Coordinates of C-alpha atoms (C1' of nucleotides) in Angstrom, one line a residue:
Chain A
X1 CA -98.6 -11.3 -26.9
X2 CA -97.3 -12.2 -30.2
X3 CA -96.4 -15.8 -30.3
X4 CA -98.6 -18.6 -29.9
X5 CA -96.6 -20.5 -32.5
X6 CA -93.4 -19.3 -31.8
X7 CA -92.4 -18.8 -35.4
X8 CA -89.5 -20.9 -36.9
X9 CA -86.9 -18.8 -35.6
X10 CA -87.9 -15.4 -37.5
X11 CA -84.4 -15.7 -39.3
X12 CA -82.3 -16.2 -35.7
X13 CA -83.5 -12.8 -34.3
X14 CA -84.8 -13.3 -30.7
X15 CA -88.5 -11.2 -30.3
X16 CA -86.9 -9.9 -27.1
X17 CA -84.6 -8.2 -29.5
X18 CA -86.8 -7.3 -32.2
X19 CA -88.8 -5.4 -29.4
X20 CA -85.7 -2.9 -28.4
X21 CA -84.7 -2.1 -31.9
X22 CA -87.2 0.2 -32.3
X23 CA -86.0 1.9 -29.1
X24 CA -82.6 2.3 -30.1
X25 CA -83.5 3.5 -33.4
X26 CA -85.4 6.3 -31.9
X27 CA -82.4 6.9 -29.7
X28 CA -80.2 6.7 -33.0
X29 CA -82.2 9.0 -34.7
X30 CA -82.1 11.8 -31.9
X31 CA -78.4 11.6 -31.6
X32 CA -78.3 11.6 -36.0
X33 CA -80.3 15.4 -35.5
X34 CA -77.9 16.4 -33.3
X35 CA -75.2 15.8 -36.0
X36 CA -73.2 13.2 -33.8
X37 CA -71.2 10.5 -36.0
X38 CA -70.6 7.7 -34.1
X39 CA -71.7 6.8 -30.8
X40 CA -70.5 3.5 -28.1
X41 CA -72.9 0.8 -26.9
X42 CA -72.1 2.3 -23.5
X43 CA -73.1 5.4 -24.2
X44 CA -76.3 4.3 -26.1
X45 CA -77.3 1.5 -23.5
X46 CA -77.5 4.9 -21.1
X47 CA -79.9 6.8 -23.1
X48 CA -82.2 3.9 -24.0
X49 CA -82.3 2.8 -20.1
X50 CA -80.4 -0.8 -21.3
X51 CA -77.6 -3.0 -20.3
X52 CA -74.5 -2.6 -22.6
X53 CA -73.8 -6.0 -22.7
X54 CA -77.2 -6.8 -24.0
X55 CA -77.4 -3.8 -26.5
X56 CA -73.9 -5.0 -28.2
X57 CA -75.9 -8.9 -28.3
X58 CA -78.7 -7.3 -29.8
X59 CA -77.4 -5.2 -32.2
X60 CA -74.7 -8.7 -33.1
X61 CA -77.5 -10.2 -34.3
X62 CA -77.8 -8.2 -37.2
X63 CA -73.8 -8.2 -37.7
X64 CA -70.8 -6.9 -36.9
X65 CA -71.7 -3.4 -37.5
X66 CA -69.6 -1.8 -34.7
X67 CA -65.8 -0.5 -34.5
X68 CA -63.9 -1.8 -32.0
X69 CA -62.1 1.2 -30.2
X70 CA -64.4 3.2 -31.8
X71 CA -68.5 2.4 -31.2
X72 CA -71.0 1.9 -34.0
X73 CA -71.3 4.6 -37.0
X74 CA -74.9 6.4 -36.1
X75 CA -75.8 6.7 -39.9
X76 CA -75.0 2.9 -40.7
X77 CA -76.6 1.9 -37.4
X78 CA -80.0 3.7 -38.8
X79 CA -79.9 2.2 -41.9
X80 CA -79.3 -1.5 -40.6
X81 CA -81.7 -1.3 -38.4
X82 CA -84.5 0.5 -40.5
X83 CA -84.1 -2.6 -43.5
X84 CA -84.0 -5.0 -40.4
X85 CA -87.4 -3.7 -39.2
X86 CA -88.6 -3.6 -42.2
X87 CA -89.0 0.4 -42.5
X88 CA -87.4 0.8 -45.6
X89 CA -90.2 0.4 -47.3
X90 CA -93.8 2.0 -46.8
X91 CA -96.7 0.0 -44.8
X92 CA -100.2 1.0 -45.1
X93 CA -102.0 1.4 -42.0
X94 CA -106.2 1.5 -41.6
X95 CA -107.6 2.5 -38.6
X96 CA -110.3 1.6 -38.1
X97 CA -112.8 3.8 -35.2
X98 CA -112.5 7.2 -35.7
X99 CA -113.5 8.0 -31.4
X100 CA -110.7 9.9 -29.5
X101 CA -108.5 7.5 -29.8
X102 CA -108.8 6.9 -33.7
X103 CA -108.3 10.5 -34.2
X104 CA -105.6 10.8 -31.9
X105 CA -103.6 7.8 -33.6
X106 CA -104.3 9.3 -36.8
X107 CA -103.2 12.6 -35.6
X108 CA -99.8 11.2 -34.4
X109 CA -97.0 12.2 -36.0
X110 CA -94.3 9.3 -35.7
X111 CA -96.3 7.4 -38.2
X112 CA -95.8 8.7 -41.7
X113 CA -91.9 9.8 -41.0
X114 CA -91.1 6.0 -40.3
X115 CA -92.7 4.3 -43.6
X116 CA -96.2 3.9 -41.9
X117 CA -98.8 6.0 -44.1
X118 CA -102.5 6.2 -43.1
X119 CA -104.3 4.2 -45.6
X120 CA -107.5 5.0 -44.3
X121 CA -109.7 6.0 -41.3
X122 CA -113.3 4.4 -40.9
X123 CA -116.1 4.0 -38.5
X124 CA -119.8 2.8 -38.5
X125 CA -121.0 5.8 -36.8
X126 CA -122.6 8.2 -39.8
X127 CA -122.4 10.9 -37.9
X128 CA -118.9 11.2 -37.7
X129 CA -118.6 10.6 -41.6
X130 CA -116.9 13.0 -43.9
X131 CA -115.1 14.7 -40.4
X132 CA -111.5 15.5 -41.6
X133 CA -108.4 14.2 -39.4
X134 CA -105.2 14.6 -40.3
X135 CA -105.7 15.8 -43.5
X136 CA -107.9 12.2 -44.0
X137 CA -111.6 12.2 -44.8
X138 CA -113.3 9.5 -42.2
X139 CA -115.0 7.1 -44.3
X140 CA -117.8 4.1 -43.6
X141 CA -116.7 1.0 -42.0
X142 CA -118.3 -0.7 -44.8
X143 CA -115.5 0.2 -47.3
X144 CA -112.9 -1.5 -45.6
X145 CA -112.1 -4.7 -47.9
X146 CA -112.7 -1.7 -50.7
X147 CA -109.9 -0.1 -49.1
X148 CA -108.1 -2.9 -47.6
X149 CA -107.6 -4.2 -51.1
X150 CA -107.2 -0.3 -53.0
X151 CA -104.7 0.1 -50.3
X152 CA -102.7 -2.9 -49.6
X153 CA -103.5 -2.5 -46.4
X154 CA -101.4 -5.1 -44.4
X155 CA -101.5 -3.7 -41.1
X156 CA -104.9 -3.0 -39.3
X157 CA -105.6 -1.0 -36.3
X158 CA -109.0 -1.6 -34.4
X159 CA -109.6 1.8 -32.3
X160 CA -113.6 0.7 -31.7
X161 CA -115.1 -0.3 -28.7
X162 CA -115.0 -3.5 -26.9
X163 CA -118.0 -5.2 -28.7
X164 CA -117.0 -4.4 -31.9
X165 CA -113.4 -5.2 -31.9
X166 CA -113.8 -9.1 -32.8
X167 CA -116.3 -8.3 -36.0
X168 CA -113.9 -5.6 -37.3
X169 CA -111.1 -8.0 -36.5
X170 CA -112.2 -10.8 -38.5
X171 CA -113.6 -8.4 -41.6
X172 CA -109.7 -7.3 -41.7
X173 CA -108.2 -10.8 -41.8
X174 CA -111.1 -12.1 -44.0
X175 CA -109.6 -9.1 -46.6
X176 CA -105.9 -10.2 -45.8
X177 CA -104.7 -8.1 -43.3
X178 CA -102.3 -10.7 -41.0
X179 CA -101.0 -7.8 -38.7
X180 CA -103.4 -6.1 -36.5
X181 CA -102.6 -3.6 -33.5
X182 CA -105.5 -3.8 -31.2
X183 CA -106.5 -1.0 -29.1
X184 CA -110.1 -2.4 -27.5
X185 CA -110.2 -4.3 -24.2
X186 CA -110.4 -7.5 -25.5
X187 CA -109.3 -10.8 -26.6
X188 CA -109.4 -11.2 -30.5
X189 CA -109.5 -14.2 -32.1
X190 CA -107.4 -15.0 -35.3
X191 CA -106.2 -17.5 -37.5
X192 CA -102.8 -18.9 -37.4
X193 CA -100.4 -16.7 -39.6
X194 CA -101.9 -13.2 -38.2
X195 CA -99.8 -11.3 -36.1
X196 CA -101.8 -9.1 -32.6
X197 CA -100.8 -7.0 -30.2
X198 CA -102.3 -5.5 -28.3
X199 CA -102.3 -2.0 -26.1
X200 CA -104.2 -1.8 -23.4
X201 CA -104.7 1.7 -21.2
X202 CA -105.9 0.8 -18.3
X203 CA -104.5 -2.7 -17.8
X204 CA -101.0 -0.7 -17.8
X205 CA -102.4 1.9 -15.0
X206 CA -103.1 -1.5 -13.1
X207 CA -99.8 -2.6 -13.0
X208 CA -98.5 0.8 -11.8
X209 CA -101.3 0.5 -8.6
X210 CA -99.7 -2.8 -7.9
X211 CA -96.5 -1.3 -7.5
X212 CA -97.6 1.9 -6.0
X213 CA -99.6 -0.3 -3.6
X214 CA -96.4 -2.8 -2.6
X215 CA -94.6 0.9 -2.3
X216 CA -97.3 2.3 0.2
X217 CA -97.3 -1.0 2.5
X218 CA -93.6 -1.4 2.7
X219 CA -92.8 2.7 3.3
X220 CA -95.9 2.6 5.5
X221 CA -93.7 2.9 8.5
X222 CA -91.1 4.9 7.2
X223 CA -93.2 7.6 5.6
X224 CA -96.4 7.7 7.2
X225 CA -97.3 11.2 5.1
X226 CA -96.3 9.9 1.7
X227 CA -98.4 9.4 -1.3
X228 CA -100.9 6.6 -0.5
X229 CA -104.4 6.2 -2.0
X230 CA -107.1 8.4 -1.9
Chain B
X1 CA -89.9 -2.2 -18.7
X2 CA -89.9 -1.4 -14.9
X3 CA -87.0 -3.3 -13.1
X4 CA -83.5 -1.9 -13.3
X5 CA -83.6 -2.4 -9.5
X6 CA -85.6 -6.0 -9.2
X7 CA -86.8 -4.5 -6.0
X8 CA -86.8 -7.0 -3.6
X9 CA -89.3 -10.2 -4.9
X10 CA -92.5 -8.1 -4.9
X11 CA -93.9 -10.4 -2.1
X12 CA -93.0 -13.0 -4.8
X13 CA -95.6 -12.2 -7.3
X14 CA -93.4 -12.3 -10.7
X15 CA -93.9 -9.3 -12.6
X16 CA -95.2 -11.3 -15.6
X17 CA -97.9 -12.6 -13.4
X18 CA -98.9 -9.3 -12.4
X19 CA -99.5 -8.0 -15.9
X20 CA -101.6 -10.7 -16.8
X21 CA -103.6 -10.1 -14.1
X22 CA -105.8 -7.2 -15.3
X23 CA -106.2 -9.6 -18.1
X24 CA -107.9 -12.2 -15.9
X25 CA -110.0 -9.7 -13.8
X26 CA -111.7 -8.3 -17.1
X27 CA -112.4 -11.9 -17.9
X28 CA -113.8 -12.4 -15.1
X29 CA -116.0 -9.6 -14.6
X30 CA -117.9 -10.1 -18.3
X31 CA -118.5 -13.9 -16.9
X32 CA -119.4 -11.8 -13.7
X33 CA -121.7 -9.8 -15.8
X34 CA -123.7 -12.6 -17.4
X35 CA -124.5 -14.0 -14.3
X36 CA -121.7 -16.9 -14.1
X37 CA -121.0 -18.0 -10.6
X38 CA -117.8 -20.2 -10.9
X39 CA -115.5 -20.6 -14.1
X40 CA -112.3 -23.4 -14.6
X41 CA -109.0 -22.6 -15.1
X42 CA -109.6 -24.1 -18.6
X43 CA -112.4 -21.7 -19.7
X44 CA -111.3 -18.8 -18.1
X45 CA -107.5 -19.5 -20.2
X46 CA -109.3 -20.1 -23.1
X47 CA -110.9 -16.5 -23.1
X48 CA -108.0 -15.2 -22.0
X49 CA -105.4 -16.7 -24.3
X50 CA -103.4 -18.2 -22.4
X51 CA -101.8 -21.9 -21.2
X52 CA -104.3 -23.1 -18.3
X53 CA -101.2 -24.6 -16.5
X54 CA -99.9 -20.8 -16.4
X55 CA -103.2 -19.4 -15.5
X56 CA -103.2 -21.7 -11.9
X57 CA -99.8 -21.0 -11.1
X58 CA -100.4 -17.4 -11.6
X59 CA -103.3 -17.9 -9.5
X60 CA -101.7 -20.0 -7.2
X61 CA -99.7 -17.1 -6.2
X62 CA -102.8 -15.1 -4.4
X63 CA -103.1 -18.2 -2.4
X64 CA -105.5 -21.4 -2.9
X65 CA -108.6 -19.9 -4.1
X66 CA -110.0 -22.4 -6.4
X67 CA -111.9 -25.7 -5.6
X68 CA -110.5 -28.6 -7.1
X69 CA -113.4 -30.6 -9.6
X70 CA -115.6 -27.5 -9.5
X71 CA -113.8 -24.4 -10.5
X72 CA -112.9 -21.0 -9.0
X73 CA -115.8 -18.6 -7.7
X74 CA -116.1 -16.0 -9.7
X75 CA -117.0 -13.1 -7.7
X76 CA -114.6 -13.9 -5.0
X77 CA -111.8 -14.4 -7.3
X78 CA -112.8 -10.7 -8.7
X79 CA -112.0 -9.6 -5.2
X80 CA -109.1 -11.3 -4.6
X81 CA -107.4 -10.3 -7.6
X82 CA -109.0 -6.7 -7.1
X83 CA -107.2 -6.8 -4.0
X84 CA -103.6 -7.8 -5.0
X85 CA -103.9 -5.3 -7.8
X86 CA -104.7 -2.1 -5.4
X87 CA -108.0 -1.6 -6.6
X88 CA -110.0 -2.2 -4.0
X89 CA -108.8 1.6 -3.2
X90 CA -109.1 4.5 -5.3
X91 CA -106.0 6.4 -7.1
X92 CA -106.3 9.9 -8.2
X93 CA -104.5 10.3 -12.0
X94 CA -103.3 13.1 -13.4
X95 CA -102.5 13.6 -16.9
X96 CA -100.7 16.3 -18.9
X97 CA -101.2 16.9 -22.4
X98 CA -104.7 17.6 -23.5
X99 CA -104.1 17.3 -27.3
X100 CA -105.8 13.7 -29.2
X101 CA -104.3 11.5 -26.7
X102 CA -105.1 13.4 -23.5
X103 CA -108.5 14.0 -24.6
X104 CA -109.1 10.3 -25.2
X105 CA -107.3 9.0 -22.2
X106 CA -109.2 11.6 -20.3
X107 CA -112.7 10.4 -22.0
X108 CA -111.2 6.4 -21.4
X109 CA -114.4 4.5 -19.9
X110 CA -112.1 2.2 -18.5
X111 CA -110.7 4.4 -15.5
X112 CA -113.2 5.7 -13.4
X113 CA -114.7 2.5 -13.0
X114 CA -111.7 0.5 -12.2
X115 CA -111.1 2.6 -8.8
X116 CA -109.0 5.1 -11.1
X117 CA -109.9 8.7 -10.7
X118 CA -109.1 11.8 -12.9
X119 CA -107.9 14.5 -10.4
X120 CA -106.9 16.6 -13.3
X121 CA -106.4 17.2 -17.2
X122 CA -103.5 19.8 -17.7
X123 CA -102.1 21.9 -20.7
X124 CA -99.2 24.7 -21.3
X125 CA -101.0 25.7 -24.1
X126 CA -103.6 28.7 -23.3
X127 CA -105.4 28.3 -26.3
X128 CA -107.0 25.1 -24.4
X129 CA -107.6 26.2 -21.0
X130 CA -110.9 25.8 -19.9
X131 CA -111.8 23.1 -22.3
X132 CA -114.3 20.9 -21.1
X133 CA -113.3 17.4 -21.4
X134 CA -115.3 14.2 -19.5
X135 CA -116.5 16.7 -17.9
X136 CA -113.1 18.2 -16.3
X137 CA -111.8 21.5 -16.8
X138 CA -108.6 21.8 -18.5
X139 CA -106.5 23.2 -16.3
X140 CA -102.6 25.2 -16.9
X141 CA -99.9 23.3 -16.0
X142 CA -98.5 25.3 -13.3
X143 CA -101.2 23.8 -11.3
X144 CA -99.6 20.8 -11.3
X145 CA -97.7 20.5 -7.9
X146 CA -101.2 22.3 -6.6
X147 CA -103.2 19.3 -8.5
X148 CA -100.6 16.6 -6.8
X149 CA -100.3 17.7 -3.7
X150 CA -103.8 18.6 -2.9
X151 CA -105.5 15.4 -4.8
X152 CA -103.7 13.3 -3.3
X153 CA -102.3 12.2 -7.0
X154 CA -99.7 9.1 -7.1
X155 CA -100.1 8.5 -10.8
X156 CA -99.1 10.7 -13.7
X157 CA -99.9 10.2 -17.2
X158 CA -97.4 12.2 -19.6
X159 CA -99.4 12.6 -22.9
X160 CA -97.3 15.4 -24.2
X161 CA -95.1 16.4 -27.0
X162 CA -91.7 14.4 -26.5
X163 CA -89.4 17.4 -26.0
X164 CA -92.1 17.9 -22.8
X165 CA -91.9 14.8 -21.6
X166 CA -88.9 15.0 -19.1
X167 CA -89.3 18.7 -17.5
X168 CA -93.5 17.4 -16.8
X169 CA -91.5 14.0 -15.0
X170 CA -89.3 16.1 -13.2
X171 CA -92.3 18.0 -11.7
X172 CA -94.0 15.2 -11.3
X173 CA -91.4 13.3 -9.3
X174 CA -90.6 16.4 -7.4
X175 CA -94.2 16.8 -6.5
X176 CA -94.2 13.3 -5.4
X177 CA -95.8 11.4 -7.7
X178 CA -94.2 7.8 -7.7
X179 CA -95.7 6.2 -10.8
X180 CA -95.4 7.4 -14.0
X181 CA -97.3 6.2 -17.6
X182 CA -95.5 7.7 -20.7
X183 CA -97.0 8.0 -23.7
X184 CA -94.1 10.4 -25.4
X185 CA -91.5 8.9 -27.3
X186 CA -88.8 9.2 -25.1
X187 CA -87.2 7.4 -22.2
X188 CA -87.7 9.1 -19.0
X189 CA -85.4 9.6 -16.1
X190 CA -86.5 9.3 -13.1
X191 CA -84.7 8.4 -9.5
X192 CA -84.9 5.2 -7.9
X193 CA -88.3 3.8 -6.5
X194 CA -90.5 5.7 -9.1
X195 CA -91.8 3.4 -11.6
X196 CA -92.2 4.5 -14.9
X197 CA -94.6 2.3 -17.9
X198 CA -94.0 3.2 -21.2
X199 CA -96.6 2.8 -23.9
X200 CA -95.3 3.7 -27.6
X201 CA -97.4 2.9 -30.5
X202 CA -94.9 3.9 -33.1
X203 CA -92.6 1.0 -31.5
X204 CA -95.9 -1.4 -31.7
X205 CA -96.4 -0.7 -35.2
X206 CA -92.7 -1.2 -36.2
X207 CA -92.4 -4.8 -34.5
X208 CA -95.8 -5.8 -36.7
X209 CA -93.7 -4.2 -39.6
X210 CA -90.9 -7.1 -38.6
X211 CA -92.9 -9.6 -38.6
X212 CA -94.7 -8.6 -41.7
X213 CA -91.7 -8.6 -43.9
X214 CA -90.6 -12.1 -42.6
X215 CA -93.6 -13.1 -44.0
X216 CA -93.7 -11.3 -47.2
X217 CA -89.7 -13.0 -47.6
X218 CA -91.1 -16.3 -46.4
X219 CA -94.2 -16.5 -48.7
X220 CA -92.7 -14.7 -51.9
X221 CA -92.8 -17.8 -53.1
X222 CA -96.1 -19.5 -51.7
X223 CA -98.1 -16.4 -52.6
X224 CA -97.0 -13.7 -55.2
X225 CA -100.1 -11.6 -54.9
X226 CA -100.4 -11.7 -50.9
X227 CA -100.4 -8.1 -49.2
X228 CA -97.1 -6.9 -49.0
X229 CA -95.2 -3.3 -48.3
X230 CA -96.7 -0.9 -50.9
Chain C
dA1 C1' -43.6 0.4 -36.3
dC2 C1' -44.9 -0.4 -31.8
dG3 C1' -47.6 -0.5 -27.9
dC4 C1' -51.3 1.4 -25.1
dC5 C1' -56.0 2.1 -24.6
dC6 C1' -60.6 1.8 -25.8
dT7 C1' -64.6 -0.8 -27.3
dT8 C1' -66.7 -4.6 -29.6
dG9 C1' -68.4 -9.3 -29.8
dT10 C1' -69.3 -13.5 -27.3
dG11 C1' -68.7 -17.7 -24.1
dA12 C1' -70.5 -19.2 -20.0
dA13 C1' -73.1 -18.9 -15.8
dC14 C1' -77.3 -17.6 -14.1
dA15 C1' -82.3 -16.3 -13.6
dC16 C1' -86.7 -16.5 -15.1
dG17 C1' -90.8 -18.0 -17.2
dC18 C1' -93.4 -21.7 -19.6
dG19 C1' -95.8 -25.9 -20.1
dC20 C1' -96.2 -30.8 -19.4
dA21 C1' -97.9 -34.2 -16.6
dC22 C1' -99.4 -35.9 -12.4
dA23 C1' -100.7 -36.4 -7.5
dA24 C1' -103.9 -34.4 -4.3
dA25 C1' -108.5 -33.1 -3.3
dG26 C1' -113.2 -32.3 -3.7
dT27 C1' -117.9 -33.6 -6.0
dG28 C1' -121.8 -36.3 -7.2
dG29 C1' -124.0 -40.6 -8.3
dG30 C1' -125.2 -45.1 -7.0
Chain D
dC1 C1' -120.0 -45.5 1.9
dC2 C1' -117.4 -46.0 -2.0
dC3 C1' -116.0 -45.1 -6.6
dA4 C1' -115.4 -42.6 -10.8
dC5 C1' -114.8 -38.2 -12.5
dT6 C1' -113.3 -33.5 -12.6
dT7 C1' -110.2 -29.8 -11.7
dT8 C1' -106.8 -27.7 -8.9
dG9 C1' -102.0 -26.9 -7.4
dT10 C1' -97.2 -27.9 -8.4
dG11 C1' -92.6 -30.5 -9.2
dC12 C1' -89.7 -30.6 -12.9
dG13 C1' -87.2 -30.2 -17.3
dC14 C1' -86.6 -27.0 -21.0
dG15 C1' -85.9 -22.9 -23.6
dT16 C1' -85.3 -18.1 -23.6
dG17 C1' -83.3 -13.9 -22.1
dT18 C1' -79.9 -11.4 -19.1
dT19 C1' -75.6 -10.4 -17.2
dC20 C1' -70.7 -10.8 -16.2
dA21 C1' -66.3 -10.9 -17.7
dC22 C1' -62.8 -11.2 -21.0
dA23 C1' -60.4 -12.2 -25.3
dA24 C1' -60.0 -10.3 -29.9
dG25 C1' -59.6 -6.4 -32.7
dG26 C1' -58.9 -1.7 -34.3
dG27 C1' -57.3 3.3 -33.7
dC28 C1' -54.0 6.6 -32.2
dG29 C1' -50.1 8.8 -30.2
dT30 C1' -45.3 8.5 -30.0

DNA sequence: ACGCCCTTGTGAACACGCGCACAAAGTGGG
DNA sequence: CCCACTTTGTGCGCGTGTTCACAAGGGCGT
C-alpha cells in the first residue's frame, strides 16, 4: 500500500517488520496484565500466529534486547518497541465522516490507551452536527485546517463516502497532514512525502470467497453436503 | 495473514494477485458505469495504483483476456474476474457484535451488491435485541449455529469485544463456517482449512505513527515547525 | 568452578513478488 | 496488401522476506 518510493531504508527496519510490531506488542501487553516477566520467542511466535525464527529477526532489528537461556524481559520488550513505533509520544488523530463507521472508530477504544487521541470528528452533513460521540462534539467539515492546525493533527482518517474521499483527502494534506488512514473505496491521490493506507471491508470479504470458493471446488467430491454458496 | 499451510498453489493464482483483484474489479465497474467499453492495462493501473507490468501479469493469470493494440473489454473482464473471485454466486455473512462496528458493517453498501448477503446481525447483549439495523433484526447469539446452519452461512464476521472473539470463532468453526473476518484485537485460533482475515485499525494507525516519526527525525532539521507528535 | 541445557541472534539457502524491457500480435490507414 | 503503431503477454534479473539450522552466549544446578 505504503510505498511507492520505497523510502531510503526507514533507518534499516524492513516494512514487513514494522507491520508485526504492533502485533506483538499487543501480544506483549496481554501477557504484561497477566503479571508474567519474561517471556521466549517461542512462546510469543505461538500466540501471535508467527514463525520463531522470524519473530527473534524482527525484534534483532531493534537490538539485542533478548537473554539467551532466558527469552526477552516483557516490560523492556514494551518499552522498545512502543519508542520504536513511535507510541511514546501522543498523535492527534481527525476523523473525518461521522457515518457508522466514523462513530464507531471514534468509539474504539484501543486508540487513546496507545498515544492516539481523537483530535476531532467532522462531517458536512448539518444534521449530524453537535451529535456527541465518544465524549466528542461532531463538528463541520469546514473547520478542518482550523482544527488540523489547533490540533497538530498529523494523522487523518477519511470515514466519508466514496465521492468525497479525494476532496477531503487533499483539504488534509493541503493543511499538512502526511499520514492518512483511508477508509472509502477508493484510490486517493497524494503528493510524494504522504503516507496512505488503506482498509477496505468488502475487498477483504472478497478474498475470503476466493478461498471459500477454491475450498468448495476442491472438497466438492469429498463433502458434497458441506458449506457451499447460497 | 492467511497461509501457515500455503495450501497447495491456489490453482496458481498468488495470493498477492488475488487481493489486488477486488481492487481492479471496482475500477473497472466505475469505467463500467460511465459507459466505457474497453480500458488498457496503462489506464486501468493508473487508477488503480499500481505498475502496469504487474497489472497484466496479474491478469494474465485468469488467462488471455485482453487484445493486444486495443485494450481489455471491460464488461467481460468484470465477469471474468467476478468469476475467479466467487462472486458470480451469492455468500450468506453473518456477523456478531452489533455495537459501532457491527452496525456500520451491517449498514456497509458495499456487501449486498457484491453477491454478499447478510443472513444475520447477532448480540449477547439483551439490551439490543430486536434492534433494527439495514433493516435486519438483531438477533441473540445463541441463534447462531441456527443462523449458520439454516442460511447456509460460510462467512463470519467477529465484530465483538476481544475477550469474545475466540469462544464466537469456536462456534463458528464448530457450526461450520470456514472463513472467518476478525475485527477484535486478537489472534484467532482456528483448525486447519478455515481461513481467517484479520483487520485491526489500532495496528494501521501505529504503522502511520512509524513512519510519521521517521519523518519528523528526518525533517527536524528541514522543517522546525512541520506537524509533529503533540 | 564447571558443565549442561536452554534460548537468542544470524548466516545462508530458498521462495516470492516486482518491474524492466521486448517480442508477439492485433488494428487501422494508405 | 503492407506498414506503422499500439498494447498485450512474459522472460529475466533483482530485491525483499521467510525459513532452516546452528554457533554463540547466558543461567543454573551440582
Amino acid at each position: 500500500m505504503t510505498p511507492p518510493e520505497p523510502r531510503p531504508r526507514d533507518r534499516g527496519i524492513p516494512e514487513a517488520t514494522v507491520a508485526r510490531l504492533p502485533v506483538y506488542l499487543r501480544a506483549l501487553q496481554a501477557l504484561d496484565d497477566r503479571g508474567i516477566l519474561t517471556v521466549s520467542s517461542e512462546h510469543l511466535a505461538e500466540t501471535t500466529g508467527v514463525n520463531s525464527a522470524k519473530l527473534r529477526k524482527d525484534l534483532s532489528h531493534l537490538g539485542s534486547y533478548g537473554t539467551r537461556g532466558v527469552g526477552y524481559e516483557v516490560e523492556y520488550l514494551i518499552y522498545q518497541i512502543s519508542r520504536e513505533l513511535g507510541l511514546t509520544q501522543d498523535w492527534s488523530v481527525a476523523i473525518v465522516g461521522a457515518g457508522n463507521l466514523g462513530r464507531a472508530l471514534a468509539n474504539y477504544g484501543g486508540f487513546g490507551t496507545r498515544g492516539f487521541r481523537i483530535a476531532a470528528l467532522l462531517d458536512a452533513d448539518t444534521a449530524v452536527l453537535g451529535d456527541t460521540v465518544a465524549g466528542l462534539s461532531v463538528g463541520h467539515i469546514d473547520a478542518l485546517e482550523d482544527v488540523v492546525d489547533r490540533e497538530n493533527v498529523s494523522i487523518g482518517v477519511i470515514a466519508t463516502p466514496a465521492v468525497a474521499a479525494q476532496e477531503v483527502c487533499d483539504r488534509f494534506v493541503e493543511a499538512g497532514v502526511t499520514s492518512v488512514l483511508n477508509f472509502a473505496p477508493v484510490v486517493l491521490n497524494v503528493p510524494p512525502g504522504v503516507d496512505v493506507r488503506k482498509v477496505d471491508l468488502s475487498i477483504e470479504l472478497q478474498i475470503l470467497a476466493f478461498h471459500e470458493q477454491r475450498k468448495a471446488d476442491g472438497y466438492a467430491g469429498l463433502d458434497p453436503f458441506g458449506k457451499g454458496p447460497v
